[in-house]
Every structure is written in C-alpha cells, then in structure tokens.
Amino acid sequence: MKLGIVDMEMATAHHSVSLSALAHATNVDPNKYRFGLRQENFSMPALDEDAVTLGATAASRVLARTGKTAIRTLIFATESSVDQSKSAGVFAADLLDLSVNTRIVETKQACYAGTAALQMALGIVARNPQEQVLVIASDIARYAVNTAGEPTQGAGAVAMVVGADPQLLEIEPQTGVWSAHIDDFWRPNDLSTPLVDGARSLDAYLGAFTGAWEDYLAHGGAGLDEIDYFVHHQPFTKMAVKGHRRLVEHTGKLIDEQTVEPGLRYTTQFGNSYTASLYLGLLSLLHSDADLDGKRIGLYSYGSGATGEFFTGVVQPGYRRVIDSHYADAAINEREELSFEEYRALHAAHERGSKHDYQNPRVTRAPFRFVGVRDGARSYQRNTLPTDSGVISTINKS
Ligand code: CAA
C-alpha cells in the first residue's frame, strides 16, 4: 500500500520586505544578501496574522480540493507557538470547521517539527488507511533587529493531506535520522526572538545532514544515482546549496546543482518559514517546469537543537492534475511591500503580550484573521469585511 501526500497547499503573509531596502538602510552591501544568502525579499505578517491564520489559510486551500470528511487527525507543527498549553491546531480546526471527532496536537522541534508531523501522520494512516491526516506546518521567522539573522526572517505555511494511495507524492519508508544536543539556535520561553550562534548553526545543519544521510543508507535507502532531485530545509536559499555541496564532498560523487535549483524559488521570495520551509521547497519543485512523473526526490529536514532527517518521496504519475501554482504566484506578486521604516515599526508593534486586551487593525486579505486578545484569550474570525487602509495608520491604531 502506498502512503504519502495526497495534496498540499501554501500561504504566506500579507507584507513583504525587500532585502536591498534593508541592506541600504543598514549600510550593508546588497550583494551580501543577493549572492551571499541568495535572498531577494521576505514575508512579514500584518498585525492580524499569526501562525494560526497562515496555517488555516493554507489548509483551507488544500481542503477545498480534497474535502475534509476523511480527516480525523490534525497535527500542527510550529515553533511560533501562540500558547504554551493549547495547540495552535485547536484554533485552526475551529476556523476550518473540522469535525469535533478530530484528534489535535502540536509538534515542536524547531524547523524539523513539520517532518515529525508528517512521519506521525504516515504512522496513523498505515494503521487506518481509510483515514486522512491534516498536517499543517506554519511559522513566522522573526529575529531581533540589527542581528545577523535579521535578513533571514520570513513567514509561510504549508498544509498537507496525508493518506493512502496518494496522488502527489508517495513517501518511502526508508529514512535516516540524526540528533544531538547542540546550542545553535533556540528560543527560551520568555523571549520573542531566538538566540543564535550563526557559525555553529551552519555546522550543525551540515553535520546533521551527513549524519542523517549515512543513517538513511544504513537503513536501506536508495543510492545517490537513484535520486533525481533534492529539496533541503532552507533557512535562506544559499543554505540548500551549501547542503548540496556538502553531500558532493561527503560522497565524492558529482551531483548536478540542477537537481537542487527548482526547489529554491519560493524561499528566495518568502524567507525562512521554519517548519514549512522544506515543504515550500517541495512545492517550488512540484510547480517548476521539470517533468517529475515517477521521479524520486530526496528531502532533508533540519531543526536546530538539533534533529536532521533524510527521506525520499516518489512523484506520482499525473501529479500535475493535482497541483496548482496559483496561490504561490499570487503570494509572491500580491504582497504589500513595506518601506524600511514601516517594516521596523511593524516589527516593534508585534512585540505584544497577553496581559492587556487589544484588538488588531483589519489588514490581511486572507480568509482568516487574528482579531486580538481579551482576558488573555486569543480570538480569530473569518475575514469578510473590507480592510483598513494604510500600513502606518494600521500600526498606530494597534
Ligand atoms: N557580496 C557577496 N557575498 C557576500 C558579501 C558581498 N558583499 N559579503 C558577504 N558575502 C557572503 C559571504 O561570503 C557568505 O557567503 P558563504 O557563506 O558562501 O561564504 C555570506 O555572504 C554570508 O556572509 P557572513 O557569513 O559574513 O554572514 P553573517 O555573519 O552575517 O551571517 C548567517 C550569516 C550565520 C547565516 C546569519 O544570517 C544567521 O545567523 N542566520 C540565522 C541562523 C540560520 O539561518 N542558520 C542556518 C542553519 S540553522 C537552521 O537551518 C535552522 C533555522 O531555520 C534557523
């Protein structure tokens, strides 16, 4: 029985920030970001967006195609958690009108949690093949300003329906895993932005990759020459290229960089999306011109702290009848660009706790919005009314 991704969709945030504007305003050579990180823009949420609204938006798009009657489990992967106790999935399920007979949980291990959710989903559908699992990976990568991580911010969500007889991608059972306790990137409970040891994080990412690759081979994985394309976790686009070069160095084999390039398009535009990043890369490959019928894709997932996993999927013949690049193209083109000053004001305005009540200005055009906090509880709604106008005025109203 084949198990895997039946269908998947994405969402990103309302705003974008150009890295050349950030570079100019902070006296950095724009080529550092353009060529050194291979980033053009990053997505930035409006005040009435968060990981729940992005995730629910991606999920509503995929469920519009698959329907939701077979969904009995929702696994929400995020490191932009909105509550220390309640799963972001509970808020999302309410917005999506999922049945009350749904099992809901949130997973966390930095950017790796989306893959943990996918593997758990495969386990559930292996036991009950008539059921499907909704996996949502949704994150807002928000770093402190004037740090090396600032240009690698971003936001995005991917929702996947996981089940038997997948029309999109069969996930093969062989997998390689690697974990170690490493302080490369982490976010203590009382901080809203992560602490990062940049150089260490690059080493940890690459070390976990070769560790996971060797474990994959030891567990009966396919040979290098049997893998047609690679998609890597992309904290910034250049990192995937670095990962690819490390594999070449590690195996001593020549692997064409064109096996990686088609998976890089979206991160260049959206920036880091933590748990969603690998799967946005997969969508970028599936939406590309490459003819992928029957092709095997190698997927490398990495979460700081650290866990890495390498696994493979086989694209199902006829997959083009399932996928639709409409939302991704719209997300790239329709974001409202912020000036540097607007971006920094919005960055500061996101710094809010739950001790005081507040209502968010109406900005996002997405199907769901984060209304605000009252008595410590977050509220969300379907987005039916027109938006307020003007970015700065909406920041000031908050
Ligand atoms: N023109 C062209 N290229 C230039 C340049 C210029 N004027 N100036 C610098 N560069 C190049 C550098 O040569 C370098 O390229 P290589 O890596 O290929 O050598 C690149 O630009 C970056 O330059 P620096 O190393 O000097 O950059 P930095 O010190 O500012 O930090 C970073 C880079 C560590 C990635 C930082 O952005 C950061 O801390 N990011 C957040 C952490 C992160 O994303 N880590 C990745 C692995 S961890 C992970 O994957 C989990 C996750 O999602 C966070």
XYZ file of C-alpha atoms and ligand atoms in Angstrom:
452
model
C 0.000 0.000 0.000
C 1.391 3.412 -0.960
C 1.226 6.159 1.671
C 2.099 9.802 1.270
C 0.960 13.304 0.395
C -2.433 13.322 -1.292
C -2.367 17.090 -1.891
C -0.719 20.199 -0.450
C -1.034 23.989 -0.475
C 0.745 27.046 0.881
C 0.157 30.512 2.300
C 2.360 33.404 3.250
C 1.983 36.736 4.998
C 0.396 39.995 3.844
C 3.566 42.116 3.645
C 6.988 41.806 2.038
C 10.290 43.495 2.801
C 12.961 43.922 0.150
C 16.429 42.875 1.255
C 18.010 45.558 -0.863
C 15.993 48.174 1.119
C 17.167 46.559 4.375
C 20.761 46.475 3.116
C 20.733 50.151 2.039
C 19.185 51.308 5.318
C 21.678 49.367 7.434
C 24.813 50.089 5.361
C 25.300 46.543 4.143
C 26.373 45.717 0.578
C 23.101 44.435 -1.035
C 25.185 41.777 -2.825
C 25.764 40.110 0.534
C 22.064 39.291 0.718
C 21.515 38.777 -3.005
C 24.506 36.488 -3.638
C 25.818 35.640 -0.147
C 22.409 34.453 1.177
C 20.617 34.265 -2.203
C 17.604 36.119 -0.795
C 15.500 38.809 -2.534
C 12.605 39.511 -0.131
C 10.995 38.179 2.999
C 7.353 37.905 4.015
C 6.170 39.724 7.103
C 2.818 39.227 8.833
C 0.341 42.030 9.398
C -0.768 42.517 12.999
C -3.890 40.450 12.346
C -1.897 37.448 11.098
C -0.044 34.758 13.044
C 0.982 31.114 12.664
C -2.658 30.040 13.165
C -4.109 32.258 10.419
C -1.340 31.377 7.940
C -1.739 27.667 8.674
C -5.543 27.757 8.476
C -5.333 29.654 5.183
C -3.032 27.024 3.627
C -5.279 24.262 4.986
C -8.487 25.838 3.666
C -6.927 25.878 0.188
C -5.976 22.212 0.213
C -9.223 21.080 1.855
C -11.177 22.921 -0.844
C -9.730 20.316 -3.242
C -9.632 17.177 -1.074
C -12.677 17.671 1.146
C -12.422 17.009 4.881
C -14.647 14.007 5.555
C -11.699 11.556 5.929
C -9.714 13.859 8.266
C -9.667 12.503 11.832
C -6.344 13.975 12.965
C -4.790 17.425 12.706
C -1.098 17.788 13.565
C 0.053 21.403 13.725
C 3.828 21.884 13.569
C 5.204 25.234 14.645
C 7.903 26.966 16.608
C 5.905 30.243 16.538
C 3.586 28.830 19.148
C 0.721 31.105 20.259
C 0.099 29.303 23.568
C 2.239 27.155 25.871
C -0.610 24.750 26.531
C -3.268 24.832 23.838
C -2.335 23.549 20.385
C -2.416 26.047 17.523
C -4.300 23.247 15.783
C -7.340 23.730 18.016
C -7.721 27.337 16.831
C -7.139 26.247 13.222
C -9.654 23.380 13.414
C -12.288 25.824 14.663
C -11.632 28.195 11.750
C -11.693 25.272 9.308
C -14.901 23.829 10.774
C -13.338 20.406 11.255
C -15.455 17.742 12.902
C -15.424 17.569 16.699
C -14.314 13.961 16.179
C -10.785 15.095 15.383
C -7.578 14.338 17.294
C -5.498 17.545 17.520
C -1.921 18.097 18.644
C 1.007 20.498 18.142
C 4.571 19.278 17.469
C 7.824 21.104 18.213
C 11.500 20.517 17.432
C 12.437 23.787 15.731
C 12.145 23.596 11.916
C 12.125 19.781 11.985
C 8.635 19.574 13.563
C 6.860 19.575 10.163
C 8.670 16.360 9.241
C 7.943 14.837 12.646
C 4.258 15.632 11.980
C 4.430 14.054 8.514
C 6.051 10.859 9.839
C 3.463 10.614 12.643
C 0.695 11.114 10.095
C 2.093 8.272 7.963
C 2.039 6.021 11.036
C -1.622 6.845 11.687
C -2.733 6.216 8.114
C -0.705 2.975 7.968
C -2.891 1.705 10.826
C -6.140 3.142 9.468
C -5.788 3.596 5.694
C -9.358 4.828 5.329
C -8.445 7.918 7.403
C -6.500 11.006 6.352
C -4.381 13.314 8.487
C -4.149 17.058 8.004
C -0.592 18.239 8.656
C -0.072 21.986 8.970
C 3.442 23.437 9.187
C 3.298 27.168 9.848
C 5.837 29.650 11.138
C 6.903 33.236 11.424
C 10.696 33.551 11.459
C 11.261 36.687 13.475
C 14.756 37.727 14.569
C 15.898 40.702 16.629
C 16.703 43.767 14.528
C 20.342 44.588 13.818
C 21.403 40.955 14.178
C 22.916 38.659 11.537
C 19.621 36.761 11.448
C 17.519 39.824 10.536
C 17.823 39.329 6.739
C 16.817 35.668 7.131
C 13.363 36.445 8.542
C 10.232 35.290 6.756
C 6.846 33.647 7.104
C 4.932 30.838 5.484
C 2.716 27.829 5.933
C 2.166 24.557 4.113
C -0.785 22.231 4.657
C -0.676 18.613 3.516
C -3.345 15.967 3.419
C -1.615 12.668 4.205
C -3.230 9.387 3.286
C -3.211 6.094 1.413
C -2.974 5.938 -2.369
C -1.548 9.495 -2.650
C -1.940 11.326 -5.926
C 1.053 13.603 -5.371
C 3.996 12.065 -3.545
C 4.480 8.569 -2.170
C 6.705 8.840 0.911
C 9.034 5.853 1.016
C 9.539 4.072 4.357
C 13.367 4.249 4.413
C 14.563 7.185 6.428
C 17.760 8.394 8.109
C 17.705 10.329 11.380
C 20.329 12.098 13.459
C 20.007 14.065 16.714
C 22.377 15.712 19.197
C 22.135 18.341 21.914
C 23.562 21.486 20.279
C 23.008 25.138 21.234
C 22.976 26.582 17.722
C 19.566 28.301 17.647
C 16.920 28.290 20.370
C 14.211 30.482 21.880
C 13.678 30.430 25.660
C 10.040 30.689 26.800
C 10.333 34.338 27.831
C 11.895 35.613 24.581
C 10.051 36.572 21.405
C 13.129 36.245 19.167
C 15.673 33.415 19.064
C 19.230 33.276 20.341
C 21.572 32.198 17.564
C 25.156 31.073 17.193
C 25.280 31.567 13.409
C 28.517 29.726 12.566
C 27.568 26.840 14.831
C 24.120 26.607 13.222
C 25.670 26.173 9.766
C 27.975 23.409 11.057
C 25.115 21.721 12.910
C 22.877 21.789 9.811
C 25.599 20.253 7.628
C 26.745 17.724 10.238
C 23.178 16.558 10.824
C 22.784 16.201 7.051
C 25.707 13.814 6.560
C 24.740 12.005 9.780
C 21.150 11.529 8.541
C 22.398 10.547 5.059
C 24.623 7.769 6.457
C 21.750 6.523 8.633
C 19.482 6.570 5.578
C 21.933 4.360 3.653
C 22.311 2.061 6.661
C 18.524 1.606 6.659
C 18.245 0.512 3.037
C 17.894 3.919 1.377
C 18.260 4.480 -2.358
C 21.689 5.173 -3.833
C 22.699 8.680 -4.849
C 22.265 7.876 -8.540
C 18.671 6.736 -7.892
C 17.625 10.162 -6.535
C 16.563 12.635 -9.230
C 16.051 15.859 -7.217
C 16.902 17.155 -3.762
C 14.985 19.562 -1.538
C 16.596 20.832 1.657
C 15.371 22.830 4.621
C 16.031 26.451 3.598
C 16.669 28.959 6.402
C 17.944 31.041 3.479
C 18.279 29.817 -0.081
C 22.076 29.557 -0.150
C 21.945 27.050 2.739
C 20.395 24.429 0.450
C 23.268 24.934 -1.990
C 25.742 24.559 0.872
C 23.967 21.333 1.890
C 24.176 20.049 -1.652
C 27.902 20.822 -1.863
C 28.492 19.062 1.440
C 26.834 15.920 0.058
C 29.086 16.063 -3.011
C 32.143 16.445 -0.773
C 30.980 13.712 1.604
C 30.191 11.120 -1.070
C 32.942 12.137 -3.508
C 30.363 11.989 -6.329
C 29.438 14.676 -8.830
C 25.794 15.702 -8.443
C 24.424 18.334 -10.793
C 23.289 21.537 -8.956
C 20.253 21.490 -11.257
C 18.909 18.713 -9.022
C 18.511 21.378 -6.286
C 17.733 24.626 -8.153
C 13.989 24.090 -8.937
C 13.242 23.779 -5.210
C 14.712 27.179 -4.340
C 12.335 29.666 -5.942
C 9.919 30.313 -3.094
C 12.374 30.737 -0.217
C 14.168 33.445 -2.185
C 10.904 35.388 -2.042
C 9.378 34.387 1.318
C 12.468 33.972 3.512
C 12.670 31.390 6.266
C 9.420 29.698 7.202
C 10.955 27.251 9.711
C 8.698 24.123 9.807
C 7.140 24.974 6.426
C 10.418 25.708 4.667
C 11.252 22.203 3.386
C 7.692 21.771 2.136
C 7.624 25.176 0.431
C 10.786 23.935 -1.303
C 8.938 20.781 -2.329
C 6.082 22.894 -3.722
C 8.600 25.042 -5.589
C 9.948 21.873 -7.261
C 6.462 20.468 -7.987
C 5.397 23.809 -9.511
C 8.526 24.035 -11.683
C 8.736 23.116 -15.374
C 10.614 19.896 -14.549
C 8.755 16.764 -15.645
C 8.610 14.853 -12.369
C 6.381 11.859 -13.191
C 7.884 8.886 -11.330
C 10.930 10.867 -10.138
C 12.456 10.223 -6.718
C 13.019 13.307 -4.546
C 15.433 13.350 -1.604
C 14.209 15.538 1.274
C 16.449 16.852 4.042
C 14.744 18.282 7.108
C 16.708 20.085 9.829
C 15.635 21.564 13.147
C 18.128 23.373 15.338
C 18.918 21.988 18.699
C 19.246 19.572 16.737
C 17.494 16.890 14.661
C 18.011 16.056 10.991
C 16.154 13.568 8.820
C 16.727 12.463 5.232
C 13.967 10.592 3.428
C 12.589 10.212 -0.079
C 9.344 10.510 -1.976
C 8.311 9.377 -5.446
C 6.237 11.803 -7.511
C 3.108 10.073 -8.716
C 2.354 9.973 -12.447
C -0.292 12.566 -13.317
C 0.665 14.770 -10.336
C 0.191 17.893 -12.456
C -3.562 17.343 -12.403
C -3.435 17.827 -8.609
C -1.078 20.755 -8.064
C -1.864 24.383 -8.739
C 0.712 27.184 -8.540
C -1.970 29.900 -8.430
C -1.666 30.710 -4.719
C 2.133 30.737 -4.718
C 2.278 33.084 -7.700
C -0.342 35.352 -6.105
C 1.543 35.272 -2.787
C 4.715 36.463 -4.497
C 3.025 39.208 -6.501
C 0.259 40.488 -4.259
C 2.090 41.125 -1.000
C 2.086 44.741 0.120
C 5.708 45.908 0.252
C 6.868 47.823 3.334
C 9.465 50.572 3.354
C 12.332 50.060 5.792
C 10.713 52.448 8.313
C 7.315 50.741 8.047
C 8.962 47.336 8.461
C 10.844 48.339 11.614
C 7.697 49.936 13.100
C 5.693 46.774 12.397
C 8.476 44.596 13.821
C 8.301 46.534 17.096
C 4.481 46.518 17.081
C 4.432 42.688 17.038
C 6.026 42.762 20.482
C 2.804 42.301 22.499
C 2.000 40.115 25.466
C -1.345 38.765 26.622
C -1.620 40.691 29.906
C -3.586 43.515 28.296
C -6.578 43.343 25.976
C -6.104 44.568 22.406
C -7.851 44.478 19.060
C -5.880 44.253 15.842
C -6.443 46.554 12.897
C -8.028 44.846 9.922
C -5.231 44.437 7.363
C -4.948 40.942 5.912
C -6.993 39.910 2.884
C -6.526 36.224 3.770
C -9.581 34.103 4.649
C -8.878 34.232 8.412
C -7.627 36.884 10.782
C -6.384 37.178 14.350
C -8.826 39.571 15.996
C -6.976 40.197 19.259
C -6.717 39.247 22.911
C -9.372 39.598 25.570
C -8.913 38.397 29.168
C -5.802 36.579 27.965
C -7.673 34.556 25.327
C -6.930 34.880 21.602
C -9.780 35.241 19.173
C -9.888 34.622 15.442
C -12.502 35.139 12.764
C -13.302 34.536 9.132
C -12.287 37.587 7.177
C -15.308 39.024 5.445
C -15.146 42.787 5.944
C -13.010 45.295 3.986
C -9.513 46.117 5.270
C -8.428 49.384 6.897
C -6.188 51.414 4.609
C -2.557 52.435 5.066
C 0.171 50.451 6.742
C 1.336 53.110 9.184
C -2.165 54.101 10.234
C -2.920 50.456 10.983
C 0.227 50.168 13.117
C -0.713 53.299 15.029
C -4.229 52.049 15.691
C -2.946 48.865 17.365
N 28.909 40.221 -1.778
C 28.628 38.911 -1.976
N 28.669 37.989 -0.955
C 28.980 38.428 0.268
C 29.273 39.786 0.532
C 29.221 40.706 -0.556
N 29.490 41.996 -0.388
N 29.544 39.907 1.843
C 29.423 38.672 2.388
N 29.077 37.784 1.432
C 28.827 36.344 1.596
C 29.812 35.641 2.496
O 30.998 35.280 1.803
C 28.992 34.440 2.935
O 28.945 33.509 1.886
P 29.452 31.994 2.140
O 28.672 31.511 3.330
O 29.079 31.287 0.895
O 30.894 32.079 2.431
C 27.581 35.010 3.033
O 27.575 36.222 2.275
C 27.147 35.327 4.453
O 28.125 36.168 4.996
P 28.568 36.037 6.523
O 28.916 34.605 6.827
O 29.569 37.075 6.819
O 27.156 36.394 7.174
P 26.728 36.696 8.622
O 27.832 36.604 9.600
O 26.036 37.986 8.529
O 25.696 35.501 8.993
C 24.194 33.704 8.982
C 25.115 34.576 8.126
C 25.003 32.969 10.041
C 23.503 32.680 8.099
C 23.130 34.622 9.665
O 22.293 35.160 8.692
C 22.290 33.918 10.717
O 22.669 33.814 11.874
N 21.070 33.428 10.315
C 20.149 32.758 11.227
C 20.594 31.341 11.539
C 20.489 30.435 10.339
O 19.693 30.610 9.437
N 21.291 29.337 10.329
C 21.219 28.352 9.284
C 21.362 26.951 9.802
S 20.254 26.689 11.198
C 18.767 26.221 10.521
O 18.684 25.863 9.389
C 17.533 26.313 11.384
C 16.794 27.557 11.041
O 15.941 27.555 10.185
C 17.138 28.800 11.753
